[in-house]
C-alpha cells in the first residue's frame, strides 16, 4: 500500500518509515529534511498533497512535542497538534483514506491508581496534553476510518529523548538527580513503529494504547539505562517532582493498559527492559 507519513524526520516518524519500507510504498513528509515538504498547520498544503499523492493510509507522527515549549507557546501547540490533525483528518476523509494519529499518555491527569484503559476519561494537566486531545477528537470525529494510538515515554538511539539525555549527562557528571514519583512505561520507538505498521489495512478502527510492557519511574528508567550501558559508577539520586520545577505539571501515573489488544490476543509488546540491549547496541 502507499502510506504517507507525517513527521517522517522525527524520532518516531523515521522508525515508521524504516518499518514500512520492505512491505509498502512510503511517502515521507516533514517541515524540513530529505522528504516531501509539508506543514500540517496549512490546510491548503495538506489538501494539495493528499489529493496529489492519494495515499491508502496516513500515519500521522508530526507534532509539537516539547511539553514545556507547548506551555510557553500555546497558540503554536494548538496550531500544530490540534489544527494540524484537523487538516489531515478532513483531507483523509475527502479521499476515504484511513489515518492513524499518534497521541500521548499526557491526555490523562495521572490520578488513577491503576493503569489507564482506552475507555478512561482524559483530563490533561497541560497545554501539550490538551492540544493532543483536541487533535485526537478532530481525527475521531472527522475521519470515520481512524486509529488513535496513545503511547508514552518514547526513546530511540537517535533524536532528543530521555534515554540519550541520561547517557549524555553521564559523560560529564558522576551524580544525576532524577524524578522518582512519576510512573510510566518506557517505549522503544521501533516497537511502536512496528505496531503502527501492523494497523495498515486493519478494519479494527478506534483508539488503542501501545507501550512496551511493564512500568517504572524516571529514576528507575535512568538506573536501567546506565546499567545497560555499563556506566555503573554514576550515582543516580531519586528526587520529588517538586524538586525539579518545570512549567508543566506532569501526571504521576501514566501507565497505559493495552485493553483493546488483550481480547484480540495481540498484546505482544515486549517488556521495556528487554529493549535496552538493542538500544545500547544501536548507539
Ligand atoms: N516523545 C515522546 O516521549 C512521546 C510520548 C507520547 C506520545 N508522543 C507522540 O508521538 C509522536 C511522535 O513524537 P516524536 O517524539 O517522534 O516527535 P519528534 O521527534 O519531535 O518528531 C515530530 C516531527 O514533527 C515535525 N513537525 C513539527 N511541526 C510540524 C508541522 N507544522 N508540520 C509538519 N511537521 C511538523 C517535527 O519537525 P521539527 O523537528 O522541525 O519541529 C518533527 O520532525 C507525536 O505525535 C507525539 O505527540 C511522543
PDB file of C-alpha atoms in Angstrom, residues 161-171 173 176-178 218 221-223 225-226 231 234 236:
ATOM      1  CA  UNK A 161      14.901  11.767  24.243  1.00  0.00           C
ATOM      2  CA  UNK A 162      15.277  10.975  27.965  1.00  0.00           C
ATOM      3  CA  UNK A 163      17.449   7.867  27.493  1.00  0.00           C
ATOM      4  CA  UNK A 164      20.010   9.726  25.353  1.00  0.00           C
ATOM      5  CA  UNK A 165      19.940  12.739  27.706  1.00  0.00           C
ATOM      6  CA  UNK A 166      20.818  10.460  30.645  1.00  0.00           C
ATOM      7  CA  UNK A 167      23.713   8.888  28.734  1.00  0.00           C
ATOM      8  CA  UNK A 168      24.981  12.320  27.645  1.00  0.00           C
ATOM      9  CA  UNK A 169      24.752  13.697  31.193  1.00  0.00           C
ATOM     10  CA  UNK A 170      26.648  10.645  32.500  1.00  0.00           C
ATOM     11  CA  UNK A 171      29.591  11.581  30.253  1.00  0.00           C
ATOM     12  CA  UNK A 173      28.706  14.086  35.742  1.00  0.00           C
ATOM     13  CA  UNK A 176      22.366  12.606  38.384  1.00  0.00           C
ATOM     14  CA  UNK A 177      19.160  13.683  40.125  1.00  0.00           C
ATOM     15  CA  UNK A 178      16.084  12.057  38.569  1.00  0.00           C
ATOM     16  CA  UNK A 218      12.007   8.052  35.559  1.00  0.00           C
ATOM     17  CA  UNK A 221      14.459   4.081  33.951  1.00  0.00           C
ATOM     18  CA  UNK A 222      17.658   6.142  34.315  1.00  0.00           C
ATOM     19  CA  UNK A 223      19.251   3.462  36.515  1.00  0.00           C
ATOM     20  CA  UNK A 225      19.803   2.767  31.064  1.00  0.00           C
ATOM     21  CA  UNK A 226      23.089   3.369  32.867  1.00  0.00           C
ATOM     22  CA  UNK A 231      28.042   3.117  33.488  1.00  0.00           C
ATOM     23  CA  UNK A 234      27.323   7.104  38.041  1.00  0.00           C
ATOM     24  CA  UNK A 236      21.505   8.243  40.416  1.00  0.00           C
TER      25      UNK A 236
END
